[in-house]
Coordinates of C-alpha atoms in Angstrom, one line a residue:
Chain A
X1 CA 0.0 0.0 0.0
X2 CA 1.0 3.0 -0.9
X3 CA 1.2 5.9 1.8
X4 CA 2.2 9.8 1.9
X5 CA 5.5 10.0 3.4
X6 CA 7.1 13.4 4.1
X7 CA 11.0 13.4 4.5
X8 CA 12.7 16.2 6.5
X9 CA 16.7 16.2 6.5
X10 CA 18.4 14.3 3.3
X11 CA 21.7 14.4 4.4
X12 CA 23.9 11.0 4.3
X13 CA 22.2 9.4 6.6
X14 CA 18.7 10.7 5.7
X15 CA 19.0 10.4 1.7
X16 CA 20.0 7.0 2.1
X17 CA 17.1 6.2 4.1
X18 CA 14.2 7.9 2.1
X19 CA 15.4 6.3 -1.1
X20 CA 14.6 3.0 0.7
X21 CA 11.1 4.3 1.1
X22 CA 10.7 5.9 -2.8
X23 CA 12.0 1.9 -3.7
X24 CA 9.2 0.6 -1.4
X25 CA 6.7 2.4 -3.7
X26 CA 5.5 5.7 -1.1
X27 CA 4.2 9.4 -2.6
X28 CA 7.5 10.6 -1.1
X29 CA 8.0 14.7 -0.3
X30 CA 11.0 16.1 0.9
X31 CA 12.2 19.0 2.5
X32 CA 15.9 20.2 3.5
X33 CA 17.8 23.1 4.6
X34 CA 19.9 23.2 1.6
X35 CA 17.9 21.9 -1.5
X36 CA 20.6 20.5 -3.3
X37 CA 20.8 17.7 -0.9
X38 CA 17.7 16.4 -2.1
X39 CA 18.2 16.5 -6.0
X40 CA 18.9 13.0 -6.2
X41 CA 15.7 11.6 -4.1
X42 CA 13.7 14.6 -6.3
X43 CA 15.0 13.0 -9.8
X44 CA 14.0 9.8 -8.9
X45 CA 10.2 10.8 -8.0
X46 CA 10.3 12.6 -4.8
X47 CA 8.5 15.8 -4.6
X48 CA 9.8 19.2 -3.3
X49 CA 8.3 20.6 -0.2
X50 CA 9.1 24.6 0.7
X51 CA 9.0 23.9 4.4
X52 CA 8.3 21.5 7.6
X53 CA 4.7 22.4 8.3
X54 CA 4.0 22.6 4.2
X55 CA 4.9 18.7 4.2
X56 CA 3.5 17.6 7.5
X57 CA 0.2 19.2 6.6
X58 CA 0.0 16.9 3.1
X59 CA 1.9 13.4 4.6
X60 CA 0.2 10.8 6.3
X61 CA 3.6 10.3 7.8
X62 CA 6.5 12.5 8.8
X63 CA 10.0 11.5 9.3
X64 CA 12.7 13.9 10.4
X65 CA 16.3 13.1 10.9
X66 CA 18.2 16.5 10.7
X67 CA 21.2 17.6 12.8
X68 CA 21.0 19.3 16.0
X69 CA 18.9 19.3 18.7
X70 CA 18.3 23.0 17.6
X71 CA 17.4 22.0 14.0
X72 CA 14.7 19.5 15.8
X73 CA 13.3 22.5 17.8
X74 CA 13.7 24.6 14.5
X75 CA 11.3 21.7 12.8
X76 CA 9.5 20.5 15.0
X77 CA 7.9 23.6 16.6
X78 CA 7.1 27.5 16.0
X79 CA 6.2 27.0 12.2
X80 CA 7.0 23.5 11.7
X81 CA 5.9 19.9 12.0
X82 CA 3.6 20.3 14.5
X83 CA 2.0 23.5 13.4
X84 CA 1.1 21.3 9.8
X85 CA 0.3 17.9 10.9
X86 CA -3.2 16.5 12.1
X87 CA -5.1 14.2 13.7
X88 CA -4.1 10.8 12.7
X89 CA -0.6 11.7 11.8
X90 CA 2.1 9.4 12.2
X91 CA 4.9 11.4 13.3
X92 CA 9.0 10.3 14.0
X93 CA 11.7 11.9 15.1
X94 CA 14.7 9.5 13.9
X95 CA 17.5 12.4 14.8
X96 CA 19.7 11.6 17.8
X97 CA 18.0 14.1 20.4
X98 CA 17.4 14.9 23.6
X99 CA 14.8 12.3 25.5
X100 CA 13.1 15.3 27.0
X101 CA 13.0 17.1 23.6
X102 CA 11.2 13.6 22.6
X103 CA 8.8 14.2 25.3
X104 CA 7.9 17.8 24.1
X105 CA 7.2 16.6 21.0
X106 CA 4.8 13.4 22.0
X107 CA 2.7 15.8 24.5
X108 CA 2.0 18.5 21.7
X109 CA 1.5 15.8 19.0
X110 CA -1.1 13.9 21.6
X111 CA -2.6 17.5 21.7
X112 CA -3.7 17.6 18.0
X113 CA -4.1 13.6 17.9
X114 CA -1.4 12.8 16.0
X115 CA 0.9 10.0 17.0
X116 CA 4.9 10.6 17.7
X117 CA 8.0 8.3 18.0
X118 CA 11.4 9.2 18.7
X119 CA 13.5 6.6 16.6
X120 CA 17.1 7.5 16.3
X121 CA 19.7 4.6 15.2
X122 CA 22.8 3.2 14.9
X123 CA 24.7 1.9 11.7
X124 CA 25.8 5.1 9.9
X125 CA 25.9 5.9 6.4
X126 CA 26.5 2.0 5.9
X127 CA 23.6 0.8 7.7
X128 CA 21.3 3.5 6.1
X129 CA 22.4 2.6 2.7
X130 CA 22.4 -1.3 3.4
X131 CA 19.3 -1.0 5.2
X132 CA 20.9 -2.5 7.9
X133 CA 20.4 -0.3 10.7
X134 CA 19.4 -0.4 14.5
X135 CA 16.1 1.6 15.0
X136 CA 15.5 2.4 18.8
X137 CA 11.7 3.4 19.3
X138 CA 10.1 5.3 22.2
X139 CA 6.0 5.6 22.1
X140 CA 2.9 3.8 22.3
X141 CA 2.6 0.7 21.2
X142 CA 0.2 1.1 18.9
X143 CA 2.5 4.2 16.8
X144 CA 5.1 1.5 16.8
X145 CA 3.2 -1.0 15.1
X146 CA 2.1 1.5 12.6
X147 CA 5.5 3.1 12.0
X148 CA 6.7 -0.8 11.9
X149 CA 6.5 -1.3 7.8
X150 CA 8.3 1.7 7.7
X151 CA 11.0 0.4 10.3
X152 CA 11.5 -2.7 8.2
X153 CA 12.6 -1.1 4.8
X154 CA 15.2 0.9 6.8
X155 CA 16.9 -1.6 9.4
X156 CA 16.9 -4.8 10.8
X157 CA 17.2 -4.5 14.1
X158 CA 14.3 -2.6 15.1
X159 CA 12.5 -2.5 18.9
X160 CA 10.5 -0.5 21.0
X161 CA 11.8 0.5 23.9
X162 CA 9.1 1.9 26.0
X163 CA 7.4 5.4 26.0
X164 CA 8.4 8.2 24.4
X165 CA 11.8 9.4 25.4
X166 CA 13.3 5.6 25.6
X167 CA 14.2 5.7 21.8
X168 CA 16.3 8.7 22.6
X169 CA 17.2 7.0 26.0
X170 CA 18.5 4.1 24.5
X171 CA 20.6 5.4 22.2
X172 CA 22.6 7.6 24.9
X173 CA 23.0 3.7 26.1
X174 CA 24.6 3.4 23.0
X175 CA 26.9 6.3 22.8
X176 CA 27.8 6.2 26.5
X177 CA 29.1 2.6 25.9
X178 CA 31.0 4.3 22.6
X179 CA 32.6 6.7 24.5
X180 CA 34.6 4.9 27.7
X181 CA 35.1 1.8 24.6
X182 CA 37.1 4.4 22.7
X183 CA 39.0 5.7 25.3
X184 CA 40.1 1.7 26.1
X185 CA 40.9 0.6 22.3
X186 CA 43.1 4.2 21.9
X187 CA 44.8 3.9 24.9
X188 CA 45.9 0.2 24.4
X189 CA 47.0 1.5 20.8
X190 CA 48.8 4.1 22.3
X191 CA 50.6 2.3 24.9
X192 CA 51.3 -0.6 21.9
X193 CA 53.5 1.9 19.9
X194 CA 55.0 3.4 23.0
X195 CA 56.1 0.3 23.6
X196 CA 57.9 -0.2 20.5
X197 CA 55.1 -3.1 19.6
X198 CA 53.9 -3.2 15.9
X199 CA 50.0 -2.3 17.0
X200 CA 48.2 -4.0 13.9
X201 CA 50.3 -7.6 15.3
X202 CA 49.1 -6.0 18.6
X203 CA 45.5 -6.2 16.9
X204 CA 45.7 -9.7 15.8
X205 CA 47.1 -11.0 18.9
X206 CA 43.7 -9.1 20.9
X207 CA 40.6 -8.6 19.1
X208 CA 39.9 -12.3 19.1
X209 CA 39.0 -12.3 22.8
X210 CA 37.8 -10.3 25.9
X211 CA 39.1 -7.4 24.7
X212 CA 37.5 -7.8 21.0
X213 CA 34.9 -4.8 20.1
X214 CA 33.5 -3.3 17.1
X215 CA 35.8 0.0 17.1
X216 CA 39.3 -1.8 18.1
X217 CA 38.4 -3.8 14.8
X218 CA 36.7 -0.7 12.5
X219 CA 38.1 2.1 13.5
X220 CA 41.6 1.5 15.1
X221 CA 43.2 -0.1 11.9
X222 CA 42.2 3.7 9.8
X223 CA 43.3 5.3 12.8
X224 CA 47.0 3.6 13.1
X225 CA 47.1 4.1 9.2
X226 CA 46.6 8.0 10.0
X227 CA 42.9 7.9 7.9
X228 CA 41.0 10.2 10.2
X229 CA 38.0 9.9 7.6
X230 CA 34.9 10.7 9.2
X231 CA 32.7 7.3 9.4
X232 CA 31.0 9.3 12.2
X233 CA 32.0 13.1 13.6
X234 CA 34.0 14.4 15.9
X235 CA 31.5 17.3 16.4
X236 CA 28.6 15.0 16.2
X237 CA 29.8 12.7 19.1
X238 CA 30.2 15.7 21.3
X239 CA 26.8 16.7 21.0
X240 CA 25.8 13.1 21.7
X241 CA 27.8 13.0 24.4
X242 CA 26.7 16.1 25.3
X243 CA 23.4 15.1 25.7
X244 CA 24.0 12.0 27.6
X245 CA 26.0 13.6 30.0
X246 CA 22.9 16.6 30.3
X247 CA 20.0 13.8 30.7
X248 CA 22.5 12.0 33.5
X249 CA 22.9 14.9 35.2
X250 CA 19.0 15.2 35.7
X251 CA 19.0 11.4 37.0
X252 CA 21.5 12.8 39.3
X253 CA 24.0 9.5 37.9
X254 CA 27.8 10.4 38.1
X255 CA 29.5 8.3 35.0
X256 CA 33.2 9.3 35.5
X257 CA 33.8 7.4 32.4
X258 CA 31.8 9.5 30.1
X259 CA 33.1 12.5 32.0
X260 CA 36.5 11.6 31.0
X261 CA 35.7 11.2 27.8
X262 CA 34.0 14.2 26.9
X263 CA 36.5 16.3 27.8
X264 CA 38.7 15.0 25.6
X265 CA 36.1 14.9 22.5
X266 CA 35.5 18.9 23.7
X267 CA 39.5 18.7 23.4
X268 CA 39.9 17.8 19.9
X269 CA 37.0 19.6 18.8
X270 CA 38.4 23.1 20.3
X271 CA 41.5 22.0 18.4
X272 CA 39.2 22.1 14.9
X273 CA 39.0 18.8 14.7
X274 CA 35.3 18.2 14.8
X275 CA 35.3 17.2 11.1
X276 CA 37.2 14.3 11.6
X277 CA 36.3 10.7 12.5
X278 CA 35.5 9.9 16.2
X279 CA 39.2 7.5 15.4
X280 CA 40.7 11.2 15.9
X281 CA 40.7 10.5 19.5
X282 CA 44.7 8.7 18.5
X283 CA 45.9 11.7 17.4
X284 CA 45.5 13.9 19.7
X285 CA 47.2 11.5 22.5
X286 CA 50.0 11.2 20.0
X287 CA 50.5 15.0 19.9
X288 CA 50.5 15.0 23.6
X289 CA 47.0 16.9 23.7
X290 CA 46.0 14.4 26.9
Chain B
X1 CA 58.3 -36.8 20.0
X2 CA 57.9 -36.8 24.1
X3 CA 59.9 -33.6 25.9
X4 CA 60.3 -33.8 29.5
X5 CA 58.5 -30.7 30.5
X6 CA 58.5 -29.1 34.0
X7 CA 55.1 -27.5 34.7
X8 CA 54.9 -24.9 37.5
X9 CA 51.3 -23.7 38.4
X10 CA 48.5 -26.0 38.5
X11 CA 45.8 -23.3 39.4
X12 CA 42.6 -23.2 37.4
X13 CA 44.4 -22.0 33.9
X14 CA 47.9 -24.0 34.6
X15 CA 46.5 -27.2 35.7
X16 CA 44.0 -27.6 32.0
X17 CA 47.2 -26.2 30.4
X18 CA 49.0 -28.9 31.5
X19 CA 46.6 -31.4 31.1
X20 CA 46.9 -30.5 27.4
X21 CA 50.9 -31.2 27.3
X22 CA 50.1 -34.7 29.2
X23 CA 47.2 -35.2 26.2
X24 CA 50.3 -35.2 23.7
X25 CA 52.5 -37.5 25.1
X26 CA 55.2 -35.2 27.1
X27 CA 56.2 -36.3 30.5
X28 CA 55.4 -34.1 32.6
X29 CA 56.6 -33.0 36.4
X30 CA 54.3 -30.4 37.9
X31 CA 55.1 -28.4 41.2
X32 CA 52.2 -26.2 42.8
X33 CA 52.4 -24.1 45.9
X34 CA 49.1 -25.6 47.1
X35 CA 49.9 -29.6 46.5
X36 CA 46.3 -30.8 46.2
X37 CA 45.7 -29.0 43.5
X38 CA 48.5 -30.8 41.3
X39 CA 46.5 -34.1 42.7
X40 CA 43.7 -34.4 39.0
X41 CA 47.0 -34.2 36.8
X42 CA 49.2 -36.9 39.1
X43 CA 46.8 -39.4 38.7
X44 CA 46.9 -38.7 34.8
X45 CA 50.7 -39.7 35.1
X46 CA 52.4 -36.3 36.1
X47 CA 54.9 -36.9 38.4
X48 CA 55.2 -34.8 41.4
X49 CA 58.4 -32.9 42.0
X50 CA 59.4 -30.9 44.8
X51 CA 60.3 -27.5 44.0
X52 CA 61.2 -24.3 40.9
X53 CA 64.9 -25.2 40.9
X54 CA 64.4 -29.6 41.1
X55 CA 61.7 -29.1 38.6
X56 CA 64.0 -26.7 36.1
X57 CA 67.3 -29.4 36.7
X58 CA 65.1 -32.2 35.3
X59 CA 63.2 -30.6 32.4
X60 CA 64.0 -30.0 29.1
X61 CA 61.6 -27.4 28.6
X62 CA 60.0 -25.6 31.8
X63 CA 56.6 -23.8 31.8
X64 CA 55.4 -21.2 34.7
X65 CA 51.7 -19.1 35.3
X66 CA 51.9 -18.3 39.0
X67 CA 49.9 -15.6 40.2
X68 CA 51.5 -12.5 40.9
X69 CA 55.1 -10.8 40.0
X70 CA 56.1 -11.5 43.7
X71 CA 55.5 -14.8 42.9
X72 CA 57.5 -15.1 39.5
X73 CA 60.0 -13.4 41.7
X74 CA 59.9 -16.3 44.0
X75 CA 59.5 -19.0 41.8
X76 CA 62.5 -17.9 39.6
X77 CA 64.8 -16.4 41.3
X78 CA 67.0 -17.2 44.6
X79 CA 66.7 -20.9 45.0
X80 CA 64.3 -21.0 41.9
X81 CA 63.8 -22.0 37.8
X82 CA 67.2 -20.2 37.2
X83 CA 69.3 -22.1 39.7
X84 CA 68.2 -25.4 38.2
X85 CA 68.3 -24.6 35.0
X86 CA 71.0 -25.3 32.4
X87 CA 72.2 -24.6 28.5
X88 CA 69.9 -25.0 26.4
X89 CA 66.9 -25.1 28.7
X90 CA 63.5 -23.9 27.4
X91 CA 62.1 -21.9 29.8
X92 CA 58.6 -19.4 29.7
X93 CA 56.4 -17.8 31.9
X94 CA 52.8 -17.2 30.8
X95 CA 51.6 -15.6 34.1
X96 CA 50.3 -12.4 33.4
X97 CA 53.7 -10.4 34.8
X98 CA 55.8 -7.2 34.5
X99 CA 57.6 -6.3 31.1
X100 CA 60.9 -5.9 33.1
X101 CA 60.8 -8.7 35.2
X102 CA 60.0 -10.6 32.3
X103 CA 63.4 -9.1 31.0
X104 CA 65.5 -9.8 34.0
X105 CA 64.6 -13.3 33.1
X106 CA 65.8 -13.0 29.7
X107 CA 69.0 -11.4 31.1
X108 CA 69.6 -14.3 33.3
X109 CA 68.7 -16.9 31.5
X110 CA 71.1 -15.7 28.5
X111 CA 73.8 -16.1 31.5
X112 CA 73.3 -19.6 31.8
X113 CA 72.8 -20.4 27.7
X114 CA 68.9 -20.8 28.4
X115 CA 66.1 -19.7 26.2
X116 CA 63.6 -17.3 27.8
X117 CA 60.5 -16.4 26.7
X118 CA 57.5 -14.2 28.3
X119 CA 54.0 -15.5 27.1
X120 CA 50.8 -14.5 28.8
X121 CA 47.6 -15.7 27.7
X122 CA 43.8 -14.3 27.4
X123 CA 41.0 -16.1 26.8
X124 CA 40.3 -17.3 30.9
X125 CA 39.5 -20.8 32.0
X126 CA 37.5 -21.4 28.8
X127 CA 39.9 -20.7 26.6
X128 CA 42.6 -23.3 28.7
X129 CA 40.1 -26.3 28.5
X130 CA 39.5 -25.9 24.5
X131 CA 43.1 -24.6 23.8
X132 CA 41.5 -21.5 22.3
X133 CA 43.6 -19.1 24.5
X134 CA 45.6 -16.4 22.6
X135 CA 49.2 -16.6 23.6
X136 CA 50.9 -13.4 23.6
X137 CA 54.8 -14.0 23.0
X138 CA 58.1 -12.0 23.5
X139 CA 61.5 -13.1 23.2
X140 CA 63.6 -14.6 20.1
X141 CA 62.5 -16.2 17.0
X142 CA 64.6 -19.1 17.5
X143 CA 63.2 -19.6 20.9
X144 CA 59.8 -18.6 19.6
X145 CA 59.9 -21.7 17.1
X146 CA 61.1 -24.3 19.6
X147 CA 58.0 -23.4 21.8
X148 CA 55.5 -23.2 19.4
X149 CA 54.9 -26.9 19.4
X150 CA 53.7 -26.5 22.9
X151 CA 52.0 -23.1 22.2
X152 CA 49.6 -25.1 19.5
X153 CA 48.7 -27.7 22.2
X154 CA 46.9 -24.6 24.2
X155 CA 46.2 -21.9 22.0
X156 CA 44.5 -21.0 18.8
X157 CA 46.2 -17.4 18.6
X158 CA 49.8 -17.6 18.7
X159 CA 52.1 -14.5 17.9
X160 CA 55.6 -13.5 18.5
X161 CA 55.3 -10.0 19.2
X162 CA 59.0 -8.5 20.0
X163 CA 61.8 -8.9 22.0
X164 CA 61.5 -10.1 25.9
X165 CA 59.0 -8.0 27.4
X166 CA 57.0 -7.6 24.2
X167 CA 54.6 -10.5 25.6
X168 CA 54.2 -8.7 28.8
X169 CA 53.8 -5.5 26.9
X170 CA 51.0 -7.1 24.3
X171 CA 49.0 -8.3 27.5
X172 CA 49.0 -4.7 28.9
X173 CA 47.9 -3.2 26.0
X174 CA 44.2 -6.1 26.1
X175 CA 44.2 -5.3 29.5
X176 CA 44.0 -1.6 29.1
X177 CA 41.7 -2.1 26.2
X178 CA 39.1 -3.7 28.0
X179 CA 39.8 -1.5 31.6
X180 CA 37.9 1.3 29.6
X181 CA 36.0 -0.4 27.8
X182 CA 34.1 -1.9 31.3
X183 CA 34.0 1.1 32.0
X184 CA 31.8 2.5 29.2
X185 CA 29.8 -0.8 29.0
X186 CA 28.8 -0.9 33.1
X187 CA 28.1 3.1 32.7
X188 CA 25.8 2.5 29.9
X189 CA 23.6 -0.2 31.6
X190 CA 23.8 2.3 34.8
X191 CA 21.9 5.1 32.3
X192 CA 19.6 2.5 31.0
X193 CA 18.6 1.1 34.6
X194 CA 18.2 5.0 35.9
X195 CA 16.2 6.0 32.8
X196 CA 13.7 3.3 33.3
X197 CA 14.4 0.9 30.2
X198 CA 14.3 -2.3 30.3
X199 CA 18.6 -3.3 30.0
X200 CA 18.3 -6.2 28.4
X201 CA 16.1 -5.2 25.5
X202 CA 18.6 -2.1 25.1
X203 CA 21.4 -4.6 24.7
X204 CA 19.6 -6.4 22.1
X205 CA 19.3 -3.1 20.5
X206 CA 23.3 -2.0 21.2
X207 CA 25.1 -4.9 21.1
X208 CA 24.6 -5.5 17.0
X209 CA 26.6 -2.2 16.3
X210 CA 29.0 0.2 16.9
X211 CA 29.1 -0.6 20.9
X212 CA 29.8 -4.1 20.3
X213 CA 32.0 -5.5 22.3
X214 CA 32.6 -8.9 24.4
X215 CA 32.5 -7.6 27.6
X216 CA 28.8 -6.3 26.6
X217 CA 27.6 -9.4 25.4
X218 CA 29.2 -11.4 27.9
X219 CA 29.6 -9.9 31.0
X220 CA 26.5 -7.4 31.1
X221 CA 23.9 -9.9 30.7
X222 CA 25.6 -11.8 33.9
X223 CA 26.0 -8.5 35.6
X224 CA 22.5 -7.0 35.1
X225 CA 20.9 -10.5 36.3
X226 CA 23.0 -10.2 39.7
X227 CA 25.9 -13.0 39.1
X228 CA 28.9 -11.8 40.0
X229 CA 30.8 -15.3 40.1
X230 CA 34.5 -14.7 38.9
X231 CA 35.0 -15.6 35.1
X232 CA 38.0 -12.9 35.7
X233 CA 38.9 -11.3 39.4
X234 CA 39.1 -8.2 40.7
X235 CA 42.0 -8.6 42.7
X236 CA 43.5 -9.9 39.4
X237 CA 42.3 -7.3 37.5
X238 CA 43.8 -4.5 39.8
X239 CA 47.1 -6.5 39.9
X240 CA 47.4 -6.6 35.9
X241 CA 46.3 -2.9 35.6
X242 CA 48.5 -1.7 38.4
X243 CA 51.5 -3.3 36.2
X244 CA 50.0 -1.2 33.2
X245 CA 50.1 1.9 34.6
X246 CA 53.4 1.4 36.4
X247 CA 54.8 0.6 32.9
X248 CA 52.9 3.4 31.2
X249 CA 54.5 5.9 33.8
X250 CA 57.8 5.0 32.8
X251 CA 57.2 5.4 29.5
X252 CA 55.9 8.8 30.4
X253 CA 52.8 8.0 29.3
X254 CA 49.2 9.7 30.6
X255 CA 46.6 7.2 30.4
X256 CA 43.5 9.1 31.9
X257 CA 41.3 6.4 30.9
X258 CA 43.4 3.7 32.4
X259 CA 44.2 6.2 35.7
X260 CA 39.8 6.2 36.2
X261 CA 39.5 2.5 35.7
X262 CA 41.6 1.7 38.2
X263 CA 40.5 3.9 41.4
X264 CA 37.5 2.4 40.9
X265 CA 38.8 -1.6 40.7
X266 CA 40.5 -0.5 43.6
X267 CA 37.6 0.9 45.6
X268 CA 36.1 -2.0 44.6
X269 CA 38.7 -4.5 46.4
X270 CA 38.9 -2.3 49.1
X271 CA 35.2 -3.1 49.7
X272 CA 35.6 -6.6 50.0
X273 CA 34.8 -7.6 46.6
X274 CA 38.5 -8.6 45.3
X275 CA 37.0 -12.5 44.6
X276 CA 34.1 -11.4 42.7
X277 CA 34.4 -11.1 38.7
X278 CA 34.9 -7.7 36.8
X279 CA 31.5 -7.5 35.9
X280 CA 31.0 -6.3 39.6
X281 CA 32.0 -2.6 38.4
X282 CA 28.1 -2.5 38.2
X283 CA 27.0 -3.5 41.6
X284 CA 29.7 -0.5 42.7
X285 CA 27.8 2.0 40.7
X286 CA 24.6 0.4 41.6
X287 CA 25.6 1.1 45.3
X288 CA 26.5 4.9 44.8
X289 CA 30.0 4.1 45.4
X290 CA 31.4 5.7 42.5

């Protein structure tokens, strides 16, 4: 069946994504801050939208994944989303927020009857093109079984982790988990060359057992080989992190890990590094920036 | 071929280590601080034997994992391995030990015309009954290839990494790898607990990506459901990242990451809990103690 699905924020991530949804057969319309981002999703049937509240107001559903968690307030309220959308709506927020921001959203969109999920991932530009991602869902139950067929063409990992917020929640669980991990796989890289160790043998000899993880395997081979390509940002980790350590904070939780880390994120991205992949973090203990 | 081999060490990893050389064919003479528990591999045909230096004398090729550098002190040194042993002799320690201490041994044993070689393992009591572990080496080739017949009967992952020390050095660098990393995977089940989520679900939703690591799909799950049963020791744990940052100082190294991890280990022996398994971190937080 097909449905009316408007598309805010075609960046890497989000292009990726709504093709998934034109190749599933959906009236796509799009919307971005800078139009030629969404050329490619507009020559292959998507339709232009001149602003958030233009498209909510003619989609049956409405998925934003944009930037900040500015650009969600930018989006979302004043003249946006909300303002356009209706009763019956199905509304999702798949940026990686705040989970009270989440919470804004689902009370104003329960105002007007519309339905809201906050539904940010994991996977990166791989997963999104591969459809391959992890989709973490806060809302009602029944929103999550209507935004499911959606879900489905974009990942395969997809669960509902309790009302709305716990999307958002989830994901800090995510990042928070990210952040002491990378401290541990640099450091050990570190302390391999400052030993006089060849750190890819180093590698082999470690990632096989308790000390195996996804970014000792991904991301410390690019960064020993100096390619600080960004699979995901410098500047985009911080505000993750950012937000984790904010919504902690309010639980009144002290995570001395995540504190550690931060501050040397906030580090490198002072040193205008924020463009750079998160595998960064190398460099600037090999300049002596620690 | 059968080697006399000298096995000092029966603990829970030495004594299914040995077991494994006793499998193949080579006579064995064991020698344990704690007799009874060298009794399961005398009845398979070890032969008792009653101390480092008798055991080195007879033994073509003699294999130590003791549990602490004051005990590699004592079991090598003085009236120890090096006393008894002579040219030619084979000897390695695979206890989890200092880089310089496995040096000194090197230095001493190149005195006498022995072959030294420092070789810790990962991969825990699992890994020594399937011969799975990953055996960490340092020392010479020539040395390297004599052993590695033995190597093959417990381990899967066998690499020469360096000179003496290099073994030692290799095991730091998995141990500081995965210091952080509990730290980031205990902090992020912490968040999920205080935000109300379900932790369990949010590791089926984490553990798939980026945050992948073992220690989150092995030790959280075992954490979260209260089991604190040793698969790896605190007191163990403090001991092997005390020798870390020891060796990172004097290669004036700052390890932030590795300096948080350990205050809270050793908070954590302090309160009692050195016996319990690393995944205890969590009951620490859990407690406010952090």
């Amino acid at each position: 069946m097909s449905v009316s699905v408007g598309f805010i924020g075609t960046g890497v991530m989000g292009a990726a994504m709504a093709g998934h949804l034109l190749d599933a057969g959906h009236h796509l319309r799009v919307y971005n801050r800078t139009r030629d981002r969404a050329a490619g999703l507009i020559e292959r049937g998507a339709e232009w939208c001149d602003g958030p509240r233009e498209i909510a107001a003619l989609s049956d559903v409405v998925v934003t994944i944009v930037g900040f968690p500015a650009d969600v307030e930018e989006v979302w309220f004043a003249d946006g989303v909300l303002a356009g959308a209706g009763r019956g709506t199905l509304l999702i927020d798949m940026t990686t927020s705040s989970p009270g921001l989440a919470q804004r959203i689902d009370r104003e969109a329960r105002r007007i009857g519309a339905d809201a999920l906050d539904a940010p991932v994991s996977g990166g530009d791989r997963g999104a093109r591969e459809a391959t991602l992890s989709i973490m869902v806060g809302g009602e139950p029944a929103a999550f079984e209507r935004a499911r067929p959606f879900f489905d063409l974009l990942g395969t990992n997809v669960r509902l982790q309790g009302p709305a917020g716990a999307g958002q929640h989830t994901k800090m669980c995510n990042q928070i988990a990210i952040a002491a991990g990378m401290l541990g796989v640099t450091e050990s890289m570190v302390y391999a060359r400052a030993a006089g160790l060849d750190p890819f043998r180093v590698l082999e000899s470690i990632e096989t057992g308790a000390a195996g993880s996804w970014s000792l395997s991904n991301l410390m081979p690019r960064a020993l080989s100096g390619d600080f390509a960004p699979g995901f940002k410098v500047k985009h980790f911080v505000k993750d992190l950012g937000i984790a350590l904010e919504s902690a904070r309010e639980m009144d939780l002290r995570l001395p890990g995540l504190d550690a880390v931060i501050e040397l994120y906030r580090r490198l991205e002072q040193a205008g590094d924020g463009e750079l992949g998160t595998q960064a973090l190398l460099a600037l203990y090999e300049r002596g920036g620690v």
